[in-house]
Amino acid sequence: MAAVEAFGGSDYVLPILQLAVDATEAHFKDSQTIWIQYKEYIEHAIEAAGSAGGADGDATALVDLLQAVFIERLGQPHAELDATFALYSQFITQHRNDTYEKHMIDANRTVSQTRQRCSIRDGCEDDLAKSAGSWGATTSYIAKLAREKVPNTKEICMLYERGLAISRYSPGAWDEYISFLAGSAGEMQGSLGVARRAVRNCWWSGSLWAQLMHLTYAESGLSVANEVYARAVSTHALEHSMSEFSQVATAHITVARLDHQSDPSASTDALLKACKDSLDAAYTLDLSTADPALRLERCCMAVVADVLFDTAMAREMWTRVCKARRECTEAWVLSAEFEKVHGSEANARKVYRHASQRLLDNPERLFDKWIAFEYGCGSLPDICSASHTINLQRRLIQRRAEREGRANLFSAADDSAEAKPGNKRQRVSSQSCLPEPEAQAVSATDAAASNTVLYVSNLPPSFGSQDVESLLGGRHSVSKVTMLEANRDIAPQGQAKVELASIDAIVAALDKNGLKINGHFVSIHTFKPNRQPRDAAKTATIEVRGFSPETGNKKIEQVARKAGVPVRVHRSRLGDVVFVVMKLQEAQRAASALNGCSIDDCTLEARIADADEHEAGSLHTSAATKPAPAVPAMVPRKTAAARRPTKKVALSATSSETPHVLSPEEAPSAKAKSNADFRQLLLGQKPPE
């Protein structure tokens, strides 16, 4: 009590304690400490009034005050609810003992309702403690309290304050708190103070500055709001992101529009200047950080077109935005919608058609908007024309994606080759960047990975090597240009072979495929080098001997199928060897199965043959590997008959006749002229003796 007198008496201390209790009573964990001090102070005041012999009315008033404090506390959820109920029982016993049962029944009813609310908060507090006070757990806690029948605004605000004590550098947390105060709680003055605290902690956040500008305008008017905008811009903290600056600029234009609409007689120059200055300042920043929703651009165009009724200025602004953000689909869509509303359908159609030829970040959205526009406003020819253009652009986009995927695949092959310079380049295992047919067609050999040659055709007749070099990027991109001629005695036929310096140069050159030059649509595509069959390096040939002439290929194939599925089975020229072509990993097992196997009372001998032996003995050599004769082979009838193999005669098992063997005298003459002899006679050369 001496301390109370030192601070100005009970008239000063009691209101301070009441304010402290009002500020902290919503804290579920730690509010009991302040409330206990408040209760003890009132109890000391009651004792002092009784011992001083003062009027009974003063002591009774203090007792009534303390009872009201207890009842209010019992209705407030807090962690020490049972302890508070025990203290209330002691208080009633001391000061209201004659009506003890009535007071305790009423208090018990209140406590039972409060205890149910405390059980929810106990679980939330445990989750909050486990997450170390994370903002996600805090918002979950707040959401549960907001779903109560009568949400306690003080308690929710206390949770926001507890969360911001840890997440004070999170702009989203401040934004949620301000929105709650300004919306659900209806505390405009309190939300303004929170917004000022927010920009002091997160000065780089455009959304918080925008909130502060809106609240300041509602509280103090346009001039003070403009001071807030000047303060935000002068910090240069918003220049790191065009999106953050756009939010502040949008708020600046919004408060200027509200002030203009409240006073229609005011000049429009200030509002138009605010739009122009905000747009100019925004487009001096990095466009890679631009707002994808174009909120600033929407706000400026809406103000200029709908409030100031300056359609020409709004169209000029949209043109500037589309030129600056030529890859942004949303900018083109909004420009077309602006032309549809404030211009004409023909202008909107022109914007859609021009945008479809751009490299957009989301072309399918533009195509959907365009075709929907034509269905709603266009005629049947317009719909057909739009559909044709859209399908053409989709094919071009697909081709571009395939080329880029192929370039990425080649780059990955080069990187793997550089990482292992002593090894041959292996096929890239991941081809997810290409469609399946293209992935199968791309080879990972060194020649294919390093192929930088393009074939250019349908060039104008006047084009030379220098013109082709300029067309495909100049001397820095082109290594060599070779004009192709159909014959040495005539002029070039508009075809060239171009060697480029890098993969990037190839991709840039392929993008010019279909370019129209002097009435000629130039065709540009890559050279496709001859590739080995895919099965050549993955198959092996098994050479089988020792079988009976009556044994067919099917029987040998059935034995080989025990180890795998043969690719093909065929015989040699003389019919004494069967070649079984199988997959490399199955060939060894099939050779083991065939070797020593008995078929038609004959024991087979099998081994894996070399490639040279297979090609020498096979009748099914590929036509691509046979050299074409220089002139038609001319063989005299007699010589041809002599070299023709004899017909096979099936030997009966019961026949006693032995086959007739030709003597050396009956054999064809060694001096019979061969195909080479007659080829030399045809060419006018004397054959050798």
XYZ file of C-alpha atoms in Angstrom:
689
model
C 0.000 0.000 0.000
C 2.984 2.274 0.523
C 3.784 1.842 -3.156
C 0.183 2.725 -3.973
C 0.454 5.967 -2.026
C 3.758 6.739 -3.701
C 2.147 6.438 -7.155
C -0.780 8.707 -6.363
C -3.189 6.622 -4.327
C -5.930 4.177 -5.217
C -7.555 6.612 -7.614
C -4.496 6.257 -9.859
C -3.517 2.582 -9.381
C -6.970 0.994 -9.716
C -7.651 2.297 -13.257
C -4.167 1.207 -14.326
C -4.799 -2.315 -13.070
C -8.176 -2.399 -14.799
C -6.550 -1.420 -18.096
C -3.889 -4.085 -17.609
C -6.516 -6.772 -16.973
C -8.562 -5.678 -20.002
C -5.462 -5.873 -22.210
C -4.268 -9.292 -21.011
C -7.391 -11.222 -19.987
C -7.675 -12.864 -23.423
C -4.270 -14.554 -23.090
C -5.077 -18.176 -22.309
C -1.742 -19.041 -20.670
C -0.339 -15.972 -18.895
C -3.297 -13.714 -18.097
C -3.739 -15.095 -14.580
C -0.680 -13.257 -13.243
C -2.095 -9.744 -13.846
C -5.576 -10.762 -12.735
C -4.278 -12.102 -9.396
C -2.617 -8.725 -8.682
C -5.865 -6.942 -9.516
C -7.850 -9.247 -7.170
C -5.339 -8.853 -4.324
C -5.419 -5.082 -4.663
C -9.208 -5.048 -4.248
C -8.980 -7.407 -1.260
C -6.441 -5.066 0.398
C -8.795 -2.179 -0.260
C -11.658 -4.087 1.391
C -9.516 -4.816 4.474
C -8.374 -1.204 4.631
C -11.959 0.060 4.489
C -13.004 -2.292 7.308
C -10.039 -1.558 9.568
C -10.321 2.220 9.150
C -13.891 2.150 10.408
C -15.206 3.781 7.301
C -18.754 3.611 6.027
C -20.148 0.169 5.344
C -21.160 1.330 1.906
C -17.518 1.617 0.763
C -16.652 -1.929 1.812
C -19.851 -3.318 0.305
C -19.145 -1.591 -2.998
C -15.672 -3.066 -3.092
C -17.065 -6.551 -2.286
C -19.587 -6.215 -5.103
C -16.780 -5.089 -7.426
C -14.634 -8.095 -6.533
C -17.555 -10.486 -7.038
C -18.196 -9.009 -10.501
C -14.505 -9.418 -11.291
C -14.711 -13.088 -10.286
C -17.836 -13.747 -12.367
C -16.269 -12.128 -15.426
C -13.096 -14.132 -14.947
C -14.984 -17.420 -14.628
C -16.629 -16.740 -17.986
C -13.278 -16.077 -19.657
C -11.405 -19.234 -20.854
C -7.983 -19.465 -19.231
C -5.611 -22.209 -18.175
C -6.179 -21.757 -14.356
C -9.981 -21.947 -14.461
C -10.215 -24.508 -11.639
C -7.932 -22.404 -9.402
C -10.059 -19.335 -10.053
C -13.204 -21.278 -9.157
C -11.601 -22.340 -5.856
C -10.689 -18.718 -5.066
C -14.267 -17.670 -5.793
C -15.536 -20.309 -3.385
C -13.301 -18.872 -0.645
C -14.488 -15.359 -1.437
C -18.176 -16.338 -1.186
C -17.531 -18.183 2.062
C -15.910 -15.067 3.524
C -18.225 -12.352 2.249
C -21.511 -14.034 1.085
C -21.773 -17.073 3.302
C -25.485 -16.706 3.881
C -26.208 -17.140 0.167
C -23.333 -19.493 -0.558
C -25.319 -22.205 -2.349
C -27.106 -19.792 -4.677
C -23.878 -18.076 -5.758
C -22.003 -21.330 -6.228
C -24.779 -22.869 -8.361
C -24.707 -19.866 -10.694
C -20.916 -19.943 -10.802
C -20.871 -23.688 -11.470
C -23.180 -23.216 -14.460
C -20.830 -20.582 -15.879
C -17.741 -22.689 -15.241
C -19.197 -25.751 -16.993
C -19.730 -23.742 -20.171
C -16.290 -22.183 -19.945
C -14.649 -25.556 -19.359
C -15.878 -26.799 -22.771
C -14.273 -23.818 -24.461
C -11.074 -24.390 -22.508
C -10.762 -27.958 -23.811
C -10.586 -26.624 -27.400
C -7.947 -24.108 -26.442
C -5.869 -26.691 -24.580
C -5.480 -28.734 -27.791
C -4.631 -25.660 -29.826
C -2.066 -24.532 -27.278
C -0.390 -27.937 -27.419
C -0.180 -27.760 -31.227
C 1.188 -24.243 -30.987
C 3.844 -25.320 -28.509
C 4.881 -28.292 -30.675
C 5.317 -26.042 -33.732
C 7.371 -23.496 -31.762
C 4.783 -20.786 -32.386
C 4.683 -21.111 -36.173
C 2.338 -18.865 -38.101
C 0.517 -21.835 -39.608
C -0.399 -23.193 -36.173
C -1.458 -19.694 -35.083
C -3.819 -19.255 -38.034
C -5.288 -22.706 -37.380
C -5.880 -21.679 -33.757
C -7.570 -18.461 -34.908
C -9.767 -20.297 -37.401
C -11.116 -22.584 -34.660
C -11.927 -19.619 -32.423
C -13.603 -17.771 -35.290
C -15.993 -20.725 -35.813
C -17.425 -20.362 -32.301
C -20.999 -19.214 -31.902
C -19.916 -15.882 -30.441
C -16.256 -15.265 -31.370
C -14.251 -13.271 -28.864
C -12.571 -10.440 -30.794
C -10.145 -9.695 -27.969
C -9.004 -13.302 -27.836
C -8.433 -13.444 -31.610
C -6.499 -10.176 -31.539
C -4.391 -11.562 -28.705
C -3.542 -14.604 -30.839
C -2.553 -12.347 -33.733
C -0.275 -10.387 -31.421
C 1.283 -13.584 -30.085
C 1.927 -14.825 -33.615
C 3.376 -11.519 -34.812
C 5.810 -11.486 -31.913
C 7.540 -14.370 -33.758
C 6.541 -13.676 -37.381
C 6.945 -9.898 -37.366
C 8.905 -9.941 -40.646
C 6.136 -11.770 -42.508
C 4.043 -9.340 -44.621
C 1.266 -11.896 -45.012
C 0.800 -12.132 -41.235
C 0.446 -8.371 -40.891
C -1.900 -8.257 -43.858
C -4.225 -10.849 -42.287
C -4.266 -8.982 -38.964
C -5.089 -5.647 -40.605
C -7.822 -7.202 -42.727
C -9.365 -8.821 -39.639
C -9.402 -5.572 -37.698
C -10.770 -3.490 -40.569
C -13.336 -6.102 -41.617
C -14.610 -8.524 -38.990
C -13.766 -6.512 -35.895
C -14.683 -3.121 -37.384
C -11.757 -1.449 -35.594
C -10.633 1.164 -38.132
C -8.574 3.117 -35.630
C -6.907 -0.024 -34.309
C -6.201 -1.278 -37.838
C -4.508 2.026 -38.710
C -2.140 1.642 -35.773
C -1.363 -1.945 -36.742
C -0.707 -0.850 -40.352
C 1.814 1.739 -39.151
C 3.574 -0.927 -37.118
C 3.502 -3.244 -40.119
C 5.338 -0.911 -42.518
C 7.989 -0.285 -39.875
C 8.725 -4.017 -39.749
C 8.149 -4.898 -43.444
C 8.981 -1.719 -45.334
C 9.530 -3.652 -48.589
C 5.937 -4.908 -48.797
C 3.747 -3.075 -51.292
C 0.541 -4.605 -49.945
C 1.173 -3.199 -46.428
C 1.886 0.282 -47.800
C -1.322 0.034 -49.826
C -3.294 -0.933 -46.706
C -1.813 2.018 -44.838
C -2.719 4.405 -47.677
C -6.348 3.212 -47.757
C -6.747 3.500 -43.971
C -5.018 6.890 -43.894
C -7.272 8.237 -46.641
C -10.349 7.053 -44.745
C -9.052 8.696 -41.565
C -7.325 11.888 -42.744
C -7.997 12.497 -46.444
C -6.050 12.645 -49.702
C -3.200 14.919 -48.683
C -2.059 12.697 -45.809
C -2.446 9.605 -47.998
C -0.216 11.223 -50.651
C 2.385 11.829 -47.950
C 2.322 8.115 -47.163
C 2.838 7.351 -50.875
C 5.767 9.770 -51.077
C 7.278 8.165 -47.981
C 6.903 4.681 -49.489
C 8.552 5.689 -52.770
C 11.370 7.625 -51.095
C 12.583 4.541 -49.206
C 13.510 2.826 -52.554
C 12.649 -0.468 -50.846
C 9.920 -1.199 -53.401
C 12.206 -0.924 -56.414
C 13.333 -4.532 -56.049
C 9.996 -5.761 -57.386
C 7.669 -4.281 -59.975
C 4.817 -6.293 -58.472
C 5.279 -4.720 -55.020
C 5.530 -1.225 -56.477
C 2.385 -1.858 -58.548
C 0.355 -2.450 -55.392
C 1.409 0.884 -53.895
C 0.818 2.690 -57.200
C -2.623 1.096 -57.513
C -3.533 2.340 -54.031
C -2.261 5.815 -54.985
C -4.482 5.913 -58.085
C -7.445 4.503 -56.151
C -7.415 7.202 -53.462
C -6.987 9.861 -56.177
C -10.016 8.449 -58.031
C -12.106 8.390 -54.843
C -11.222 11.995 -54.136
C -12.033 12.976 -57.730
C -15.417 11.244 -57.627
C -16.274 12.937 -54.325
C -15.681 16.324 -56.014
C -16.697 16.060 -59.731
C -15.899 19.709 -60.322
C -12.213 19.112 -59.604
C -9.736 19.060 -62.481
C -8.950 15.729 -64.129
C -5.305 16.632 -64.718
C -4.178 15.413 -61.285
C -5.833 12.037 -61.735
C -4.472 11.582 -65.265
C -0.994 12.603 -64.077
C -1.164 10.048 -61.251
C -1.959 7.293 -63.777
C 0.822 8.286 -66.181
C 3.457 8.780 -63.481
C 2.645 5.461 -61.805
C 2.819 3.578 -65.106
C 6.074 5.301 -66.113
C 7.700 4.561 -62.750
C 6.573 0.913 -62.826
C 7.980 0.213 -66.287
C 11.428 1.469 -65.340
C 11.769 -1.572 -63.041
C 12.687 -5.151 -63.881
C 9.911 -6.699 -65.993
C 10.784 -10.180 -64.775
C 9.280 -9.161 -61.397
C 6.096 -7.754 -62.960
C 2.651 -8.532 -61.628
C 1.183 -11.427 -63.684
C -2.364 -10.193 -62.949
C -1.587 -6.665 -64.289
C -3.452 -4.960 -61.441
C -1.787 -1.589 -61.986
C -2.470 -1.682 -65.724
C -6.105 -2.640 -65.166
C -6.555 0.179 -62.655
C -4.971 2.795 -64.933
C -6.992 1.809 -68.001
C -10.244 1.620 -66.044
C -9.695 5.100 -64.601
C -8.680 6.660 -67.908
C -11.434 5.002 -69.972
C -14.358 4.863 -67.520
C -13.739 7.852 -65.251
C -11.896 10.311 -67.493
C -13.503 8.987 -70.718
C -10.246 9.280 -72.664
C -10.391 6.182 -74.879
C -7.516 7.275 -77.101
C -5.167 7.642 -74.121
C -6.243 4.268 -72.726
C -5.606 2.611 -76.104
C -2.165 4.208 -76.243
C -1.399 2.871 -72.763
C -2.492 -0.659 -73.719
C -0.322 -0.525 -76.821
C 2.649 0.448 -74.690
C 1.970 -2.358 -72.211
C 1.694 -4.977 -74.976
C 4.945 -3.826 -76.552
C 6.783 -3.902 -73.235
C 5.339 -7.251 -72.150
C 5.000 -8.946 -75.512
C 5.178 -12.437 -73.997
C 2.444 -11.827 -71.410
C -0.776 -13.470 -72.588
C -2.892 -11.601 -70.063
C -1.805 -8.230 -71.476
C -2.966 -9.171 -74.990
C -6.245 -10.619 -73.716
C -7.030 -7.477 -71.721
C -6.125 -5.282 -74.691
C -8.506 -7.261 -76.920
C -11.286 -7.024 -74.337
C -10.708 -3.277 -74.106
C -11.081 -2.968 -77.879
C -14.241 -5.061 -77.766
C -15.845 -2.760 -75.171
C -14.457 0.658 -76.094
C -13.429 0.114 -79.725
C -14.755 -2.258 -82.348
C -14.916 -5.987 -82.966
C -12.558 -5.604 -85.911
C -9.919 -4.003 -83.670
C -10.326 -6.758 -81.078
C -9.956 -9.394 -83.814
C -6.814 -7.654 -85.056
C -5.325 -7.748 -81.543
C -6.085 -11.478 -81.194
C -4.591 -12.273 -84.595
C -1.456 -10.239 -83.904
C -1.015 -11.785 -80.442
C -1.352 -15.339 -81.770
C 1.886 -14.904 -83.731
C 3.872 -14.030 -80.585
C 5.854 -16.337 -78.330
C 3.455 -16.175 -75.377
C 3.759 -17.646 -71.920
C 0.257 -19.186 -72.098
C -0.873 -19.356 -75.739
C -3.756 -21.735 -75.049
C -5.501 -19.080 -72.936
C -5.282 -16.632 -75.831
C -6.607 -19.242 -78.267
C -9.552 -20.040 -75.989
C -10.399 -16.355 -75.565
C -10.140 -15.713 -79.296
C -12.355 -18.604 -80.349
C -14.902 -17.682 -77.631
C -14.905 -14.111 -78.957
C -15.511 -15.330 -82.506
C -18.327 -17.639 -81.394
C -20.015 -14.719 -79.667
C -19.391 -11.896 -82.121
C -17.931 -13.243 -85.376
C -19.449 -14.659 -88.539
C -18.883 -18.161 -89.909
C -15.875 -17.098 -92.072
C -14.375 -15.356 -89.042
C -14.759 -18.530 -86.974
C -13.183 -20.661 -89.699
C -10.310 -18.227 -90.174
C -9.622 -18.075 -86.436
C -9.700 -21.869 -86.133
C -7.293 -22.243 -89.071
C -4.857 -19.709 -87.616
C -5.030 -21.281 -84.163
C -4.342 -24.774 -85.500
C -1.416 -23.476 -87.546
C 0.086 -21.719 -84.527
C -0.348 -24.838 -82.409
C 1.626 -26.872 -84.930
C 4.375 -24.241 -84.972
C 4.491 -24.241 -81.176
C 4.775 -28.024 -81.142
C 7.609 -27.972 -83.660
C 9.424 -25.311 -81.679
C 9.069 -27.377 -78.524
C 10.441 -30.433 -80.331
C 13.453 -28.481 -81.581
C 14.163 -27.075 -78.156
C 13.827 -30.528 -76.640
C 16.214 -31.932 -79.225
C 18.688 -29.125 -78.501
C 18.468 -29.870 -74.779
C 19.083 -33.537 -75.476
C 22.154 -32.758 -77.568
C 23.413 -30.422 -74.861
C 22.975 -33.172 -72.250
C 24.922 -35.567 -74.471
C 27.729 -33.025 -74.840
C 27.861 -32.482 -71.083
C 28.078 -36.204 -70.396
C 30.847 -36.551 -72.994
C 32.827 -33.742 -71.378
C 32.378 -35.308 -67.956
C 33.845 -38.621 -69.234
C 36.381 -37.717 -71.934
C 37.903 -41.187 -72.003
C 34.632 -42.995 -72.717
C 32.428 -43.075 -75.752
C 29.205 -41.151 -75.445
C 26.348 -43.288 -74.275
C 22.725 -42.978 -75.209
C 21.003 -40.486 -72.956
C 18.729 -42.505 -70.731
C 16.190 -39.764 -70.073
C 14.327 -38.509 -73.115
C 11.371 -37.008 -71.325
C 11.976 -33.685 -73.039
C 10.884 -35.187 -76.390
C 7.696 -36.903 -77.508
C 8.015 -40.665 -77.836
C 8.375 -40.831 -81.665
C 10.971 -38.087 -81.649
C 12.838 -39.667 -78.755
C 13.110 -42.905 -80.699
C 14.370 -41.108 -83.801
C 17.140 -39.176 -82.054
C 20.511 -40.936 -81.918
C 22.975 -40.347 -79.168
C 26.048 -41.075 -81.221
C 28.811 -38.553 -81.454
C 27.932 -37.566 -85.014
C 24.309 -36.881 -84.187
C 25.146 -34.998 -81.013
C 27.593 -32.735 -82.791
C 25.545 -32.259 -85.997
C 25.361 -28.519 -86.668
C 24.464 -28.638 -90.353
C 21.215 -27.261 -91.767
C 19.715 -27.679 -95.223
C 18.098 -24.543 -96.683
C 15.918 -24.814 -99.779
C 13.487 -22.756 -101.888
C 15.707 -19.689 -101.705
C 15.184 -16.875 -104.213
C 17.418 -17.245 -107.327
C 19.245 -14.046 -106.468
C 20.395 -15.356 -103.081
C 24.105 -16.057 -102.628
C 26.192 -17.382 -99.790
C 26.441 -13.976 -98.110
C 22.668 -13.560 -98.211
C 22.197 -16.972 -96.625
C 24.748 -16.113 -93.950
C 22.922 -12.875 -93.139
C 19.582 -14.691 -93.030
C 20.780 -17.223 -90.434
C 22.489 -14.854 -88.021
C 25.672 -13.529 -89.613
C 29.275 -14.618 -89.367
C 29.136 -15.066 -85.589
C 26.499 -17.805 -85.949
C 27.369 -19.314 -89.355
C 30.625 -21.213 -89.868
C 30.296 -22.170 -93.537
C 27.792 -21.814 -96.371
C 27.830 -24.134 -99.400
C 25.494 -23.356 -102.282
C 24.234 -26.634 -103.765
C 23.990 -27.038 -107.559
C 22.058 -29.625 -109.551
C 24.826 -29.632 -112.195
C 28.121 -27.842 -112.548
C 27.047 -26.222 -115.801
C 23.881 -24.535 -114.483
C 23.127 -21.904 -111.831
C 22.276 -22.768 -108.214
C 18.706 -23.920 -107.661
C 18.025 -22.073 -104.384
C 19.551 -24.679 -102.076
C 22.372 -24.414 -99.578
C 24.090 -26.409 -96.867
C 24.939 -24.306 -93.818
C 27.226 -25.221 -90.936
C 26.351 -23.320 -87.749
C 28.549 -22.555 -84.788
C 26.348 -23.667 -81.877
C 23.123 -25.314 -80.870
C 21.610 -21.921 -79.988
C 22.301 -20.749 -83.509
C 20.556 -23.873 -84.860
C 17.447 -23.246 -82.759
C 17.354 -19.591 -83.841
C 17.733 -20.607 -87.491
C 15.015 -23.266 -87.292
C 12.600 -20.647 -85.967
C 12.868 -18.967 -89.384
C 11.507 -22.027 -91.154
C 8.626 -20.958 -93.422
C 9.832 -17.345 -93.684
C 8.606 -15.638 -96.863
C 11.342 -13.887 -98.892
C 10.555 -12.372 -102.294
C 7.565 -14.656 -102.689
C 9.494 -17.806 -101.685
C 8.697 -19.696 -98.468
C 12.154 -20.740 -97.275
C 12.468 -24.276 -95.890
C 15.078 -24.894 -93.189
C 15.659 -28.293 -91.627
C 18.475 -30.390 -90.244
C 20.560 -32.939 -92.089
C 19.724 -36.462 -90.961
C 22.883 -38.600 -91.144
C 22.625 -42.287 -91.924
C 22.064 -44.221 -88.755
C 22.820 -47.829 -88.030
C 19.834 -50.095 -87.348
C 18.949 -50.166 -83.691
C 19.133 -53.955 -83.613
C 22.669 -54.086 -85.043
C 24.397 -53.494 -81.733
C 21.883 -55.494 -79.668
C 21.751 -58.855 -81.490
C 24.080 -61.820 -81.881
C 24.122 -64.654 -84.438
C 24.301 -68.334 -83.425
C 25.897 -70.692 -85.960
C 24.337 -74.201 -85.864
C 25.887 -77.202 -87.661
C 25.607 -81.019 -87.688
C 21.898 -81.323 -88.417
C 20.253 -83.684 -90.866
C 19.226 -82.438 -94.329
C 15.680 -83.328 -93.359
C 15.763 -81.020 -90.315
C 13.889 -77.785 -90.982
C 14.474 -74.350 -89.521
C 11.335 -74.644 -87.396
C 12.760 -77.468 -85.284
C 15.950 -75.517 -84.594
C 13.907 -72.418 -83.803
C 11.819 -74.361 -81.280
C 14.966 -75.287 -79.372
C 16.223 -71.701 -79.478
C 12.905 -70.439 -78.112
C 13.702 -72.069 -74.786
C 16.143 -69.224 -74.176
C 14.240 -66.425 -75.918
C 12.447 -65.283 -79.042
C 14.627 -65.437 -82.178
C 14.700 -62.352 -84.380
C 15.096 -64.465 -87.537
C 16.335 -67.942 -88.603
C 17.884 -68.635 -92.036
C 20.341 -71.009 -93.758
C 23.641 -70.520 -95.505
C 24.159 -70.712 -99.257
C 24.975 -74.429 -99.192
C 22.318 -75.257 -96.621
C 24.739 -76.832 -94.155
C 24.635 -74.027 -91.580
C 21.631 -72.413 -89.872
C 22.020 -68.883 -88.506
C 19.803 -67.945 -85.547
C 19.737 -64.202 -84.798
C 18.706 -63.388 -81.226
C 18.985 -60.636 -78.675
C 22.443 -60.234 -77.217
C 21.456 -61.124 -73.658
C 19.605 -64.293 -74.821
C 22.079 -65.537 -77.465
C 24.494 -67.221 -75.029
C 21.710 -69.195 -73.354
C 20.289 -70.226 -76.730
C 23.753 -71.374 -77.934
C 24.143 -73.512 -74.826
C 20.707 -75.011 -75.400
C 21.423 -75.826 -79.052
C 24.951 -77.171 -78.565
C 24.761 -80.932 -78.046
C 21.019 -81.067 -78.678
C 19.814 -84.148 -80.620
C 17.385 -83.575 -83.510
C 16.501 -86.294 -86.052
C 19.225 -88.570 -84.630
C 21.856 -85.857 -85.203
C 23.798 -83.991 -82.555
C 23.938 -80.238 -83.151
C 26.990 -78.054 -82.760
C 26.263 -74.385 -81.922
C 28.424 -71.384 -81.246
C 28.100 -67.614 -81.452
C 29.417 -66.595 -84.867
C 31.356 -63.481 -85.757
C 29.641 -60.805 -87.837
C 31.992 -61.412 -90.808
C 31.216 -65.129 -90.906
C 27.504 -64.413 -90.772
C 27.625 -61.976 -93.682
C 29.788 -64.337 -95.766
C 27.494 -67.332 -95.344
C 24.058 -65.692 -95.338
C 21.779 -65.489 -98.336
C 19.818 -62.644 -96.732
C 22.472 -59.984 -96.790
C 20.856 -56.530 -96.781
C 20.570 -54.883 -100.162
C 22.009 -51.704 -98.704
C 25.343 -53.494 -98.041
C 25.699 -54.962 -101.567
C 27.676 -52.834 -104.018
C 25.626 -51.946 -107.095
C 27.200 -53.184 -110.372
C 28.573 -50.506 -112.652
C 26.961 -52.170 -115.742
C 24.426 -54.981 -116.140
C 26.049 -58.399 -115.726
C 26.035 -60.299 -119.028
C 26.701 -64.055 -118.805
C 26.577 -66.413 -121.808
C 23.889 -69.035 -121.587
C 26.355 -71.940 -121.623
C 28.489 -70.512 -118.841
C 25.435 -69.670 -116.771
C 24.175 -73.222 -117.075
C 27.559 -74.560 -116.082
C 27.678 -72.367 -112.935
C 24.072 -72.943 -111.940
C 23.914 -75.235 -108.884
C 22.472 -78.681 -109.428
C 18.977 -79.464 -108.299
C 18.661 -81.081 -104.938
C 17.459 -84.695 -105.052
C 15.601 -86.077 -102.100
C 17.191 -89.395 -101.064
C 14.862 -92.134 -100.035
C 15.734 -94.048 -96.951
C 15.324 -97.367 -98.842
C 17.150 -96.398 -102.048
C 20.361 -98.302 -102.782
C 21.554 -95.938 -105.505
C 24.515 -93.740 -104.675
C 24.734 -90.191 -105.999
C 26.918 -89.747 -109.112
C 30.050 -87.667 -108.458
C 31.465 -85.617 -111.352
C 34.980 -86.452 -112.470
C 37.539 -83.678 -113.045
C 37.079 -84.116 -116.810
C 33.292 -83.618 -116.523
C 33.671 -80.528 -114.321
C 33.290 -77.083 -115.909
C 36.409 -75.789 -117.611
C 38.601 -73.586 -115.535
C 38.916 -71.297 -118.499
C 35.161 -70.571 -118.644
C 34.648 -66.894 -118.817
C 33.228 -65.257 -115.756
C 31.103 -62.106 -115.268
C 34.255 -60.007 -114.798
C 35.650 -61.171 -118.144
C 32.539 -60.164 -120.042
C 32.327 -56.874 -118.128
C 35.866 -56.014 -119.371
C 34.887 -56.983 -122.931
C 31.892 -54.684 -122.723
C 34.102 -51.808 -121.566
C 36.552 -52.417 -124.457
C 39.297 -53.936 -122.282
C 41.232 -57.132 -123.058
C 40.568 -59.835 -120.504
C 43.581 -61.467 -118.864
C 44.826 -64.772 -120.291
